[in-house]
């Protein structure tokens, strides 16, 4: 079947005729260019379909946010239905006494899609595209290994940046020294509590913290936690590669601006969707935040698994961090950090600058 707006609307009408949940008015507006998004949808963030000359249908949630592209009519109808049942689920849970949207939104969407097409309900629960392996059930405390830090980290406590490095035989001390750690403190095995004992009288605590950082190894990753790296000290990708680093993850919190970002690189290349550094605020429960079938689709699947496994985890950031832990293995030693036993050092080159 040739992909045209008329063909898509006809297929949608045929499906809604046999459904007690959907109707024709739910089909989103269709255009021929992303430039038409704002004129059609304003700043609503609603679904808009762009029909290319070659028959590809692209789904947009904003003038610069494309989240799928396909020539498969079934996939287009699924994404339209996914948006429609999300709106229905939001309305239902918002009007269900004592049960808020954080609890029932995702399972409600899945159940509504089951009623329309059981295969679509399964696809939604898997969180990815057809043919991809769904994430396995969690079966443990979601705040145990990594997501525990969320509440403090959003306020830049204990540090603004959480950075992780992985590769064969890559150690935390090597990574710390490469970033400009004081070699004497690294060699001495200095702990965070030791640095607190070294605080100079008369100096503000904030100034002390700004010139220190923590490091260690957990879950197969070396990690650094810091506010800012001194100017000229941040190693480039070539220096990290020489050390043996093959993957990096960097999470930053700028609480004054309400920005929280995630950057993932592998073999020196950024894993993203060409939209710049993703902001964690782009994640909304029950809605895959990344391009469907793209480089970050593994996080879509992990997030859906987290949503289904832990519906009473009401903090979206905790769900997101748990998904990172499950999909990438990120961990932080909770007790060592809280007790000051985590390894720490000052920057060898004084001062502070944008990291």
CSV table of C-alpha atoms in Angstrom, one decimal:
chain,number,residue,atom,x,y,z
A,1,UNK,CA,0.0,0.0,0.0
A,2,UNK,CA,1.4,3.4,-1.0
A,3,UNK,CA,1.9,5.7,2.0
A,4,UNK,CA,-0.3,8.7,1.7
A,5,UNK,CA,-2.2,10.7,4.3
A,6,UNK,CA,-5.5,9.4,2.9
A,7,UNK,CA,-4.2,5.7,3.1
A,8,UNK,CA,-3.2,6.2,6.7
A,9,UNK,CA,-6.4,7.9,7.7
A,10,UNK,CA,-8.4,5.1,6.0
A,11,UNK,CA,-6.4,2.4,7.9
A,12,UNK,CA,-6.9,4.2,11.2
A,13,UNK,CA,-10.7,4.5,10.5
A,14,UNK,CA,-10.9,0.8,9.7
A,15,UNK,CA,-9.2,0.0,13.1
A,16,UNK,CA,-11.3,2.5,15.1
A,17,UNK,CA,-14.5,1.0,13.7
A,18,UNK,CA,-13.8,-2.1,15.7
A,19,UNK,CA,-12.6,-0.4,18.9
A,20,UNK,CA,-14.4,1.0,21.9
A,21,UNK,CA,-11.4,3.2,22.8
A,22,UNK,CA,-10.4,5.0,19.6
A,23,UNK,CA,-12.1,7.3,17.2
A,24,UNK,CA,-11.1,9.3,14.1
A,25,UNK,CA,-10.5,12.5,15.9
A,26,UNK,CA,-7.6,11.0,17.7
A,27,UNK,CA,-5.5,10.8,14.5
A,28,UNK,CA,-2.8,13.5,14.6
A,29,UNK,CA,-2.3,16.2,12.1
A,30,UNK,CA,-0.2,15.4,9.0
A,31,UNK,CA,2.2,17.6,7.1
A,32,UNK,CA,5.1,17.5,4.6
A,33,UNK,CA,7.7,19.3,6.7
A,34,UNK,CA,8.8,19.6,10.3
A,35,UNK,CA,8.5,23.4,9.9
A,36,UNK,CA,4.7,23.0,9.9
A,37,UNK,CA,4.7,21.6,13.5
A,38,UNK,CA,4.4,24.8,15.4
A,39,UNK,CA,1.6,26.1,13.1
A,40,UNK,CA,-0.3,22.9,13.6
A,41,UNK,CA,0.4,22.0,17.2
A,42,UNK,CA,1.8,25.1,18.8
A,43,UNK,CA,4.0,24.2,21.8
A,44,UNK,CA,1.8,21.4,23.0
A,45,UNK,CA,4.3,18.6,22.4
A,46,UNK,CA,1.6,16.5,20.8
A,47,UNK,CA,2.2,14.0,18.0
A,48,UNK,CA,2.6,15.4,14.4
A,49,UNK,CA,3.3,13.2,11.4
A,50,UNK,CA,5.5,14.3,8.5
A,51,UNK,CA,5.0,12.4,5.3
A,52,UNK,CA,8.1,12.5,3.0
A,53,UNK,CA,8.0,12.1,-0.7
A,54,UNK,CA,9.5,8.6,-0.6
A,55,UNK,CA,6.6,7.4,1.7
A,56,UNK,CA,8.5,7.6,5.0
A,57,UNK,CA,6.4,8.7,7.9
A,58,UNK,CA,8.2,10.6,10.6
A,59,UNK,CA,6.7,11.2,14.0
A,60,UNK,CA,7.5,14.4,15.8
A,61,UNK,CA,6.8,15.5,19.4
A,62,UNK,CA,8.2,19.0,18.7
A,63,UNK,CA,9.5,21.0,15.8
A,64,UNK,CA,13.0,19.5,16.5
A,65,UNK,CA,12.2,16.3,18.2
A,66,UNK,CA,11.7,13.3,15.8
A,67,UNK,CA,11.2,10.0,17.6
A,68,UNK,CA,10.4,7.5,14.8
A,69,UNK,CA,10.6,7.1,11.1
A,70,UNK,CA,9.0,4.2,9.2
A,71,UNK,CA,7.2,3.1,6.0
A,72,UNK,CA,5.4,0.4,7.9
A,73,UNK,CA,1.7,1.3,8.3
A,74,UNK,CA,1.3,-0.9,11.3
A,75,UNK,CA,4.1,0.9,13.1
A,76,UNK,CA,2.6,4.3,12.3
A,77,UNK,CA,-0.8,3.2,13.6
A,78,UNK,CA,0.8,1.7,16.7
A,79,UNK,CA,2.6,5.0,17.5
A,80,UNK,CA,-0.7,7.0,17.0
A,81,UNK,CA,-2.5,4.5,19.3
A,82,UNK,CA,0.3,4.7,21.9
A,83,UNK,CA,-0.2,8.5,22.0
A,84,UNK,CA,-4.0,8.2,22.2
A,85,UNK,CA,-4.0,5.7,25.0
A,86,UNK,CA,-1.5,7.8,26.9
A,87,UNK,CA,-4.0,10.6,26.9
A,88,UNK,CA,-6.8,8.3,28.0
A,89,UNK,CA,-4.6,6.8,30.8
A,90,UNK,CA,-3.7,10.2,32.1
A,91,UNK,CA,-7.4,11.1,32.2
A,92,UNK,CA,-8.4,7.9,33.9
A,93,UNK,CA,-5.7,7.9,36.6
A,94,UNK,CA,-6.2,11.6,37.3
A,95,UNK,CA,-9.8,10.9,38.2
A,96,UNK,CA,-9.2,7.7,40.2
A,97,UNK,CA,-9.4,8.5,43.9
A,98,UNK,CA,-6.3,7.7,45.8
A,99,UNK,CA,-4.3,6.4,42.9
A,100,UNK,CA,-2.2,9.0,41.1
A,101,UNK,CA,-0.7,8.9,37.6
A,102,UNK,CA,2.8,7.9,38.9
A,103,UNK,CA,1.3,4.6,40.0
A,104,UNK,CA,-1.1,3.5,37.3
A,105,UNK,CA,-0.1,5.4,34.2
A,106,UNK,CA,2.2,2.8,32.5
A,107,UNK,CA,0.2,-0.3,33.4
A,108,UNK,CA,-2.9,1.5,32.3
A,109,UNK,CA,-1.4,2.3,28.9
A,110,UNK,CA,-0.4,-1.3,28.5
A,111,UNK,CA,-3.9,-2.6,29.4
A,112,UNK,CA,-5.6,-0.2,27.0
A,113,UNK,CA,-3.3,-1.2,24.2
A,114,UNK,CA,-4.1,-4.9,25.0
A,115,UNK,CA,-7.8,-4.1,24.4
A,116,UNK,CA,-7.0,-2.7,21.0
A,117,UNK,CA,-4.4,-5.2,19.9
A,118,UNK,CA,-2.6,-7.7,22.2
A,119,UNK,CA,0.5,-7.5,20.1
A,120,UNK,CA,0.6,-3.8,20.7
A,121,UNK,CA,0.3,-4.3,24.4
A,122,UNK,CA,3.3,-6.6,24.3
A,123,UNK,CA,5.3,-4.1,22.2
A,124,UNK,CA,4.6,-1.4,24.7
A,125,UNK,CA,5.7,-3.5,27.6
A,126,UNK,CA,8.9,-4.4,25.8
A,127,UNK,CA,9.6,-0.7,25.4
A,128,UNK,CA,11.4,-1.0,22.0
A,129,UNK,CA,10.7,-1.8,18.4
A,130,UNK,CA,9.6,-5.2,17.2
A,131,UNK,CA,12.4,-7.7,17.1
A,132,UNK,CA,14.4,-6.2,19.9
A,133,UNK,CA,15.0,-8.1,23.1
A,134,UNK,CA,13.1,-6.7,26.1
A,135,UNK,CA,14.9,-5.9,29.3
A,136,UNK,CA,14.6,-8.7,31.9
A,137,UNK,CA,12.6,-8.1,35.2
A,138,UNK,CA,14.7,-6.4,37.9
A,139,UNK,CA,13.9,-8.5,41.0
A,140,UNK,CA,15.8,-6.3,43.5
A,141,UNK,CA,15.7,-3.0,45.3
A,142,UNK,CA,15.8,-0.3,42.6
A,143,UNK,CA,17.6,2.2,44.9
A,144,UNK,CA,20.3,-0.2,46.0
A,145,UNK,CA,23.2,0.4,43.6
A,146,UNK,CA,22.9,3.7,41.8
A,147,UNK,CA,19.6,5.4,42.0
A,148,UNK,CA,20.0,6.0,45.7
A,149,UNK,CA,22.1,9.1,44.9
A,150,UNK,CA,19.3,10.9,43.0
A,151,UNK,CA,17.8,13.0,45.8
A,152,UNK,CA,21.1,14.5,46.8
A,153,UNK,CA,22.6,14.8,43.3
A,154,UNK,CA,19.8,16.9,41.9
A,155,UNK,CA,21.0,19.6,44.3
A,156,UNK,CA,24.6,19.1,43.3
A,157,UNK,CA,25.4,17.2,46.4
A,158,UNK,CA,28.0,15.8,46.9
A,159,UNK,CA,29.2,16.9,43.5
A,160,UNK,CA,27.9,18.4,40.2
A,161,UNK,CA,29.3,15.8,37.9
A,162,UNK,CA,29.2,12.0,38.0
A,163,UNK,CA,31.6,10.6,35.4
A,164,UNK,CA,32.2,6.9,34.6
A,165,UNK,CA,35.0,5.2,32.6
A,166,UNK,CA,35.2,1.6,31.4
A,167,UNK,CA,37.8,-0.4,29.5
A,168,UNK,CA,40.1,-3.3,29.8
A,169,UNK,CA,42.4,-2.9,32.8
A,170,UNK,CA,41.3,0.7,33.4
A,171,UNK,CA,41.8,1.7,37.0
A,172,UNK,CA,40.3,4.5,39.0
A,173,UNK,CA,43.8,5.9,40.0
A,174,UNK,CA,44.8,6.1,36.4
A,175,UNK,CA,41.7,8.0,35.5
A,176,UNK,CA,42.1,10.3,38.5
A,177,UNK,CA,45.7,11.1,37.6
A,178,UNK,CA,44.8,11.7,34.0
A,179,UNK,CA,42.3,14.3,35.1
A,180,UNK,CA,44.8,16.2,37.2
A,181,UNK,CA,44.6,14.6,40.7
A,182,UNK,CA,47.3,15.4,43.2
A,183,UNK,CA,49.7,12.4,42.8
A,184,UNK,CA,50.8,12.4,46.4
A,185,UNK,CA,47.3,12.1,47.7
A,186,UNK,CA,46.5,9.4,45.2
A,187,UNK,CA,49.6,7.4,46.2
A,188,UNK,CA,48.8,7.9,49.9
A,189,UNK,CA,45.3,6.4,49.4
A,190,UNK,CA,43.7,9.6,50.8
A,191,UNK,CA,40.0,9.3,51.7
A,192,UNK,CA,37.3,12.0,51.7
A,193,UNK,CA,37.3,12.2,55.5
A,194,UNK,CA,41.1,12.8,55.4
A,195,UNK,CA,40.6,15.8,53.2
A,196,UNK,CA,38.0,17.1,55.6
A,197,UNK,CA,40.5,16.8,58.4
A,198,UNK,CA,43.0,18.8,56.2
A,199,UNK,CA,40.6,21.7,55.7
A,200,UNK,CA,42.4,25.0,56.3
A,201,UNK,CA,41.0,27.2,59.1
A,202,UNK,CA,39.3,30.3,57.8
A,203,UNK,CA,38.5,29.0,54.4
A,204,UNK,CA,34.9,28.5,53.3
A,205,UNK,CA,33.8,24.9,53.2
A,206,UNK,CA,32.4,25.4,49.7
A,207,UNK,CA,35.8,26.5,48.5
A,208,UNK,CA,37.3,23.4,49.9
A,209,UNK,CA,34.8,21.1,48.2
A,210,UNK,CA,35.1,22.9,44.9
A,211,UNK,CA,38.8,21.9,44.7
A,212,UNK,CA,38.4,18.3,45.7
A,213,UNK,CA,36.9,15.2,44.0
A,214,UNK,CA,36.2,11.6,44.8
A,215,UNK,CA,37.1,8.5,42.7
A,216,UNK,CA,36.8,4.8,42.8
A,217,UNK,CA,35.7,1.6,41.1
A,218,UNK,CA,32.3,-0.1,41.2
A,219,UNK,CA,30.3,-2.3,38.9
A,220,UNK,CA,33.2,-2.6,36.4
A,221,UNK,CA,33.5,1.2,35.9
A,222,UNK,CA,36.0,3.7,37.3
A,223,UNK,CA,34.1,6.8,38.5
A,224,UNK,CA,34.9,10.4,39.3
A,225,UNK,CA,32.7,12.8,41.3
A,226,UNK,CA,33.5,16.5,41.0
A,227,UNK,CA,32.3,20.0,40.6
A,228,UNK,CA,34.8,21.5,38.2
A,229,UNK,CA,38.0,20.3,36.6
A,230,UNK,CA,40.8,23.0,36.5
A,231,UNK,CA,41.2,24.7,33.2
A,232,UNK,CA,43.3,22.7,30.7
A,233,UNK,CA,43.2,19.5,32.8
A,234,UNK,CA,40.3,17.7,31.2
A,235,UNK,CA,41.7,14.9,29.0
A,236,UNK,CA,40.5,14.6,25.4
A,237,UNK,CA,39.2,11.4,23.8
A,238,UNK,CA,42.6,10.5,22.5
A,239,UNK,CA,44.2,10.6,25.9
A,240,UNK,CA,41.4,8.4,27.3
A,241,UNK,CA,41.8,5.9,24.5
A,242,UNK,CA,45.5,5.7,25.2
A,243,UNK,CA,44.6,4.7,28.7
A,244,UNK,CA,42.3,2.0,27.4
A,245,UNK,CA,39.0,3.7,28.0
A,246,UNK,CA,36.4,2.5,25.6
A,247,UNK,CA,33.2,3.9,27.2
A,248,UNK,CA,32.3,6.9,29.2
A,249,UNK,CA,29.2,8.2,30.8
A,250,UNK,CA,28.8,11.8,32.2
A,251,UNK,CA,25.9,13.1,34.2
A,252,UNK,CA,25.7,16.7,35.2
A,253,UNK,CA,23.4,18.6,37.5
A,254,UNK,CA,23.0,22.4,37.1
A,255,UNK,CA,20.3,22.9,39.7
A,256,UNK,CA,20.2,26.7,39.4
A,257,UNK,CA,19.0,26.2,35.8
A,258,UNK,CA,17.1,23.0,36.4
A,259,UNK,CA,19.3,21.2,33.8
A,260,UNK,CA,20.4,17.6,34.2
A,261,UNK,CA,22.2,16.0,31.3
A,262,UNK,CA,23.4,12.6,30.2
A,263,UNK,CA,26.3,12.0,27.7
A,264,UNK,CA,27.4,8.5,26.6
A,265,UNK,CA,30.4,7.7,24.4
A,266,UNK,CA,31.7,4.4,23.1
A,267,UNK,CA,34.9,3.9,21.2
A,268,UNK,CA,35.4,7.7,21.0
A,269,UNK,CA,32.0,8.4,19.5
A,270,UNK,CA,29.0,9.9,21.1
A,271,UNK,CA,26.0,7.7,21.3
A,272,UNK,CA,23.1,10.0,20.7
A,273,UNK,CA,20.4,11.0,18.2
A,274,UNK,CA,22.0,14.1,16.7
A,275,UNK,CA,20.1,16.4,19.0
A,276,UNK,CA,23.0,17.4,21.3
A,277,UNK,CA,23.3,16.4,24.9
A,278,UNK,CA,20.1,14.9,26.2
A,279,UNK,CA,18.5,16.6,29.1
A,280,UNK,CA,17.1,14.2,31.7
A,281,UNK,CA,14.0,16.4,32.0
A,282,UNK,CA,13.0,15.1,28.6
A,283,UNK,CA,11.9,11.8,30.2
A,284,UNK,CA,8.2,11.5,31.0
A,285,UNK,CA,6.9,8.3,32.6
A,286,UNK,CA,5.2,6.0,30.1
A,287,UNK,CA,6.8,7.8,27.1
A,288,UNK,CA,10.1,6.5,25.6
A,289,UNK,CA,12.5,9.5,25.6
A,290,UNK,CA,14.8,8.4,22.8
A,291,UNK,CA,14.4,7.7,19.1
A,292,UNK,CA,12.7,4.4,18.6
A,293,UNK,CA,15.1,1.9,17.1
A,294,UNK,CA,18.0,4.3,17.5
A,295,UNK,CA,21.3,4.2,19.4
A,296,UNK,CA,19.8,4.9,22.8
A,297,UNK,CA,16.8,2.6,22.3
A,298,UNK,CA,18.4,0.3,24.9
A,299,UNK,CA,17.5,2.9,27.5
A,300,UNK,CA,13.9,3.1,26.2
A,301,UNK,CA,13.6,-0.6,27.0
A,302,UNK,CA,15.3,-0.4,30.4
A,303,UNK,CA,13.1,2.5,31.4
A,304,UNK,CA,9.9,0.7,30.4
A,305,UNK,CA,11.1,-2.3,32.5
A,306,UNK,CA,11.8,0.0,35.4
A,307,UNK,CA,8.3,1.6,35.1
A,308,UNK,CA,6.6,-1.8,35.1
A,309,UNK,CA,8.8,-3.4,37.8
A,310,UNK,CA,8.6,-0.4,40.2
A,311,UNK,CA,5.3,1.5,39.7
A,312,UNK,CA,5.5,2.9,43.3
A,313,UNK,CA,8.8,4.5,42.7
A,314,UNK,CA,7.3,8.0,42.1
A,315,UNK,CA,10.5,9.9,41.4
A,316,UNK,CA,11.1,9.9,37.6
A,317,UNK,CA,14.8,10.6,38.2
A,318,UNK,CA,15.1,7.5,40.3
A,319,UNK,CA,13.5,5.4,37.6
A,320,UNK,CA,15.9,6.9,35.0
A,321,UNK,CA,19.0,6.2,37.2
A,322,UNK,CA,17.8,2.7,37.8
A,323,UNK,CA,17.5,2.1,34.1
A,324,UNK,CA,21.0,3.4,33.6
A,325,UNK,CA,22.2,1.0,36.3
A,326,UNK,CA,20.4,-2.0,34.7
A,327,UNK,CA,21.4,-1.2,31.1
A,328,UNK,CA,25.0,0.0,31.7
A,329,UNK,CA,25.9,-1.4,35.1
A,330,UNK,CA,26.5,2.0,36.7
A,331,UNK,CA,27.0,1.9,40.5
A,332,UNK,CA,28.3,4.0,43.3
A,333,UNK,CA,29.4,2.8,46.8
A,334,UNK,CA,26.7,4.3,48.9
A,335,UNK,CA,28.2,3.6,52.4
A,336,UNK,CA,31.7,4.6,51.5
A,337,UNK,CA,30.5,8.0,50.1
A,338,UNK,CA,28.3,8.7,53.1
A,339,UNK,CA,31.0,7.7,55.6
A,340,UNK,CA,33.8,9.6,53.9
A,341,UNK,CA,35.7,6.4,53.1
A,342,UNK,CA,35.6,6.9,49.4
A,343,UNK,CA,39.0,7.7,47.8
A,344,UNK,CA,39.5,11.5,47.2
A,345,UNK,CA,42.1,14.0,46.3
A,346,UNK,CA,42.6,17.7,45.5
A,347,UNK,CA,43.4,18.9,42.0
A,348,UNK,CA,47.2,19.1,41.5
A,349,UNK,CA,46.8,22.4,39.6
A,350,UNK,CA,45.0,24.9,41.8
A,351,UNK,CA,42.1,27.1,41.0
A,352,UNK,CA,38.7,26.2,39.5
A,353,UNK,CA,37.2,26.5,36.1
A,354,UNK,CA,34.4,25.2,33.9
A,355,UNK,CA,34.6,21.5,33.8
